[in-house]
């Protein structure tokens, strides 16, 4: 499940780069749970900070989206199918190492088969499980929000919060704290949507 968080984190960097007019060149995921997204073609301090921060908030936003989709069986099946299709696109377009091909391929096949052959309830359970895992990763990997150097199988690089601090103002720990707040807020929204759409929202009691 750590690999799932890494996958979403790196893809969020790439998608953010595309949104600011850049390119998502390649994605590598390593067996130790680390990953690298190679992005280029964009400039400006705000764009740099946005792309760096997107990876940090990405797992929380992904977890919130999956929790929302898990609220109803039909939504869950559609969500799994979309996730599988996007993983196939990533596999072809940007994944560039053997382990990454294996992992992203497994995600694509697993989600695709579950969406196609599994019952709606099974699809709902899988989506809920994946959403919870991404939500938990926000807390289990929170230390990365407050470090200046990222150590991966590809080497040591400035961390995302260090890039944000270099591009804008304030120290790296400020941006780490801000990303933490945004991540928790995203998860809270996803949780509320899950309860509301699934009909499990506690009813207000009269006092």
Tab-separated table of N, CA, C and O in Angstrom, residues 135-182:
chain	number	residue	atom	x	y	z
A	135	UNK	N	-5.664	7.434	2.727
A	135	UNK	CA	-5.884	8.329	3.862
A	135	UNK	C	-4.874	8.059	4.972
A	135	UNK	O	-4.303	8.986	5.553
A	136	UNK	N	-4.623	6.794	5.251
A	136	UNK	CA	-3.662	6.447	6.297
A	136	UNK	C	-2.248	6.872	5.919
A	136	UNK	O	-1.455	7.259	6.784
A	137	UNK	N	-1.933	6.819	4.625
A	137	UNK	CA	-0.584	7.196	4.191
A	137	UNK	C	-0.300	8.666	4.454
A	137	UNK	O	0.854	9.066	4.613
A	138	UNK	N	-1.348	9.488	4.488
A	138	UNK	CA	-1.161	10.908	4.789
A	138	UNK	C	-0.526	11.078	6.156
A	138	UNK	O	0.324	11.952	6.374
A	139	UNK	N	-0.888	10.200	7.092
A	139	UNK	CA	-0.364	10.296	8.451
A	139	UNK	C	0.915	9.463	8.630
A	139	UNK	O	1.850	9.897	9.295
A	140	UNK	N	0.954	8.279	8.016
A	140	UNK	CA	2.129	7.418	8.206
A	140	UNK	C	3.371	7.979	7.519
A	140	UNK	O	4.499	7.669	7.912
A	141	UNK	N	3.187	8.813	6.509
A	141	UNK	CA	4.327	9.389	5.788
A	141	UNK	C	4.422	10.897	6.000
A	141	UNK	O	5.011	11.611	5.196
A	142	UNK	N	3.821	11.361	7.096
A	142	UNK	CA	3.789	12.800	7.356
A	142	UNK	C	5.178	13.379	7.595
A	142	UNK	O	5.389	14.585	7.418
A	143	UNK	N	6.150	12.539	7.990
A	143	UNK	CA	7.495	13.050	8.252
A	143	UNK	C	8.123	13.667	7.003
A	143	UNK	O	8.953	14.575	7.097
A	144	UNK	N	7.688	13.201	5.813
A	144	UNK	CA	8.254	13.742	4.574
A	144	UNK	C	7.881	15.209	4.389
A	144	UNK	O	8.568	15.944	3.677
A	145	UNK	N	6.802	15.641	5.035
A	145	UNK	CA	6.390	17.037	4.924
A	145	UNK	C	7.353	17.986	5.625
A	145	UNK	O	7.300	19.194	5.403
A	146	UNK	N	8.227	17.444	6.455
A	146	UNK	CA	9.091	18.300	7.269
A	146	UNK	C	10.564	17.909	7.133
A	146	UNK	O	11.309	17.923	8.103
A	147	UNK	N	10.940	17.543	5.922
A	147	UNK	CA	12.337	17.220	5.658
A	147	UNK	C	12.796	17.953	4.410
A	147	UNK	O	12.012	18.185	3.489
A	148	UNK	N	14.058	18.326	4.385
A	148	UNK	CA	14.594	19.101	3.263
A	148	UNK	C	15.167	18.235	2.144
A	148	UNK	O	15.351	18.720	1.027
A	149	UNK	N	15.456	16.973	2.455
A	149	UNK	CA	16.089	16.096	1.472
A	149	UNK	C	15.269	14.819	1.325
A	149	UNK	O	14.841	14.224	2.320
A	150	UNK	N	15.027	14.414	0.085
A	150	UNK	CA	14.333	13.161	-0.202
A	150	UNK	C	15.353	12.128	-0.657
A	150	UNK	O	16.091	12.366	-1.618
A	151	UNK	N	15.394	10.997	0.020
A	151	UNK	CA	16.305	9.910	-0.347
A	151	UNK	C	15.514	8.819	-1.058
A	151	UNK	O	14.605	8.221	-0.475
A	152	UNK	N	15.820	8.578	-2.316
A	152	UNK	CA	15.123	7.567	-3.104
A	152	UNK	C	16.132	6.610	-3.712
A	152	UNK	O	17.347	6.812	-3.616
A	153	UNK	N	15.618	5.591	-4.368
A	153	UNK	CA	16.504	4.647	-5.060
A	153	UNK	C	17.233	5.317	-6.218
A	153	UNK	O	18.215	4.773	-6.726
A	154	UNK	N	16.771	6.482	-6.640
A	154	UNK	CA	17.428	7.223	-7.721
A	154	UNK	C	18.451	8.223	-7.199
A	154	UNK	O	19.117	8.897	-7.980
A	155	UNK	N	18.585	8.314	-5.861
A	155	UNK	CA	19.540	9.250	-5.278
A	155	UNK	C	18.877	10.213	-4.309
A	155	UNK	O	17.707	10.068	-3.967
A	156	UNK	N	19.631	11.198	-3.865
A	156	UNK	CA	19.138	12.203	-2.936
A	156	UNK	C	18.790	13.482	-3.701
A	156	UNK	O	19.569	13.941	-4.538
A	157	UNK	N	17.616	14.024	-3.397
A	157	UNK	CA	17.131	15.211	-4.090
A	157	UNK	C	16.517	16.166	-3.068
A	157	UNK	O	16.127	15.748	-1.976
A	158	UNK	N	16.421	17.450	-3.404
A	158	UNK	CA	15.675	18.355	-2.531
A	158	UNK	C	14.233	17.866	-2.395
A	158	UNK	O	13.619	17.421	-3.370
A	159	UNK	N	13.695	17.915	-1.191
A	159	UNK	CA	12.317	17.471	-0.983
A	159	UNK	C	11.343	18.447	-1.633
A	159	UNK	O	11.710	19.555	-2.044
A	160	UNK	N	10.094	18.040	-1.699
A	160	UNK	CA	9.076	18.902	-2.299
A	160	UNK	C	8.895	20.194	-1.512
A	160	UNK	O	8.735	21.271	-2.097
A	161	UNK	N	8.909	20.106	-0.179
A	161	UNK	CA	8.747	21.330	0.614
A	161	UNK	C	9.969	22.232	0.477
A	161	UNK	O	9.851	23.463	0.535
A	162	UNK	N	11.145	21.642	0.277
A	162	UNK	CA	12.338	22.458	0.045
A	162	UNK	C	12.224	23.203	-1.283
A	162	UNK	O	12.627	24.367	-1.395
A	163	UNK	N	11.653	22.555	-2.293
A	163	UNK	CA	11.452	23.217	-3.585
A	163	UNK	C	10.437	24.352	-3.452
A	163	UNK	O	10.592	25.417	-4.070
A	164	UNK	N	9.417	24.120	-2.652
A	164	UNK	CA	8.418	25.172	-2.434
A	164	UNK	C	9.039	26.364	-1.713
A	164	UNK	O	8.784	27.520	-2.070
A	165	UNK	N	9.870	26.097	-0.710
A	165	UNK	CA	10.526	27.172	0.028
A	165	UNK	C	11.485	27.944	-0.865
A	165	UNK	O	11.603	29.175	-0.759
A	166	UNK	N	12.168	27.234	-1.757
A	166	UNK	CA	13.106	27.891	-2.666
A	166	UNK	C	12.367	28.760	-3.682
A	166	UNK	O	12.832	29.837	-4.063
A	167	UNK	N	11.197	28.296	-4.130
A	167	UNK	CA	10.448	29.026	-5.145
A	167	UNK	C	9.716	30.230	-4.574
A	167	UNK	O	9.599	31.266	-5.236
A	168	UNK	N	9.229	30.110	-3.342
A	168	UNK	CA	8.441	31.177	-2.740
A	168	UNK	C	9.127	31.708	-1.487
A	168	UNK	O	10.337	31.787	-1.428
A	169	UNK	N	8.328	32.058	-0.495
A	169	UNK	CA	8.875	32.586	0.744
A	169	UNK	C	8.622	31.584	1.856
A	169	UNK	O	8.037	30.532	1.636
A	170	UNK	N	9.087	31.921	3.047
A	170	UNK	CA	8.884	31.127	4.265
A	170	UNK	C	9.715	29.829	4.216
A	170	UNK	O	10.040	29.327	3.148
A	171	UNK	N	10.027	29.272	5.376
A	171	UNK	CA	10.853	28.059	5.427
A	171	UNK	C	10.073	26.816	5.014
A	171	UNK	O	8.837	26.834	4.927
A	172	UNK	N	10.813	25.733	4.783
A	172	UNK	CA	10.203	24.501	4.276
A	172	UNK	C	9.149	23.944	5.222
A	172	UNK	O	8.136	23.388	4.792
A	173	UNK	N	9.370	24.109	6.547
A	173	UNK	CA	8.406	23.533	7.484
A	173	UNK	C	7.058	24.261	7.435
A	173	UNK	O	6.017	23.683	7.760
A	174	UNK	N	7.054	25.520	7.027
A	174	UNK	CA	5.786	26.240	6.859
A	174	UNK	C	4.956	25.586	5.762
A	174	UNK	O	3.749	25.348	5.925
A	175	UNK	N	5.602	25.286	4.637
A	175	UNK	CA	4.886	24.667	3.533
A	175	UNK	C	4.471	23.247	3.879
A	175	UNK	O	3.416	22.766	3.443
A	176	UNK	N	5.302	22.559	4.669
A	176	UNK	CA	4.903	21.232	5.125
A	176	UNK	C	3.660	21.286	5.986
A	176	UNK	O	2.742	20.472	5.844
A	177	UNK	N	3.605	22.271	6.881
A	177	UNK	CA	2.429	22.421	7.723
A	177	UNK	C	1.188	22.777	6.925
A	177	UNK	O	0.091	22.261	7.182
A	178	UNK	N	1.359	23.651	5.921
A	178	UNK	CA	0.224	24.039	5.085
A	178	UNK	C	-0.308	22.840	4.298
A	178	UNK	O	-1.535	22.627	4.213
A	179	UNK	N	0.597	22.047	3.731
A	179	UNK	CA	0.166	20.854	2.996
A	179	UNK	C	-0.517	19.851	3.912
A	179	UNK	O	-1.468	19.165	3.503
A	180	UNK	N	-0.057	19.757	5.160
A	180	UNK	CA	-0.696	18.867	6.120
A	180	UNK	C	-2.126	19.312	6.399
A	180	UNK	O	-3.054	18.493	6.433
A	181	UNK	N	-2.321	20.606	6.592
A	181	UNK	CA	-3.663	21.141	6.843
A	181	UNK	C	-4.577	20.889	5.646
A	181	UNK	O	-5.734	20.459	5.796
A	182	UNK	N	-4.072	21.157	4.439
A	182	UNK	CA	-4.870	20.932	3.237
A	182	UNK	C	-5.212	19.450	3.068
A	182	UNK	O	-6.321	19.109	2.636
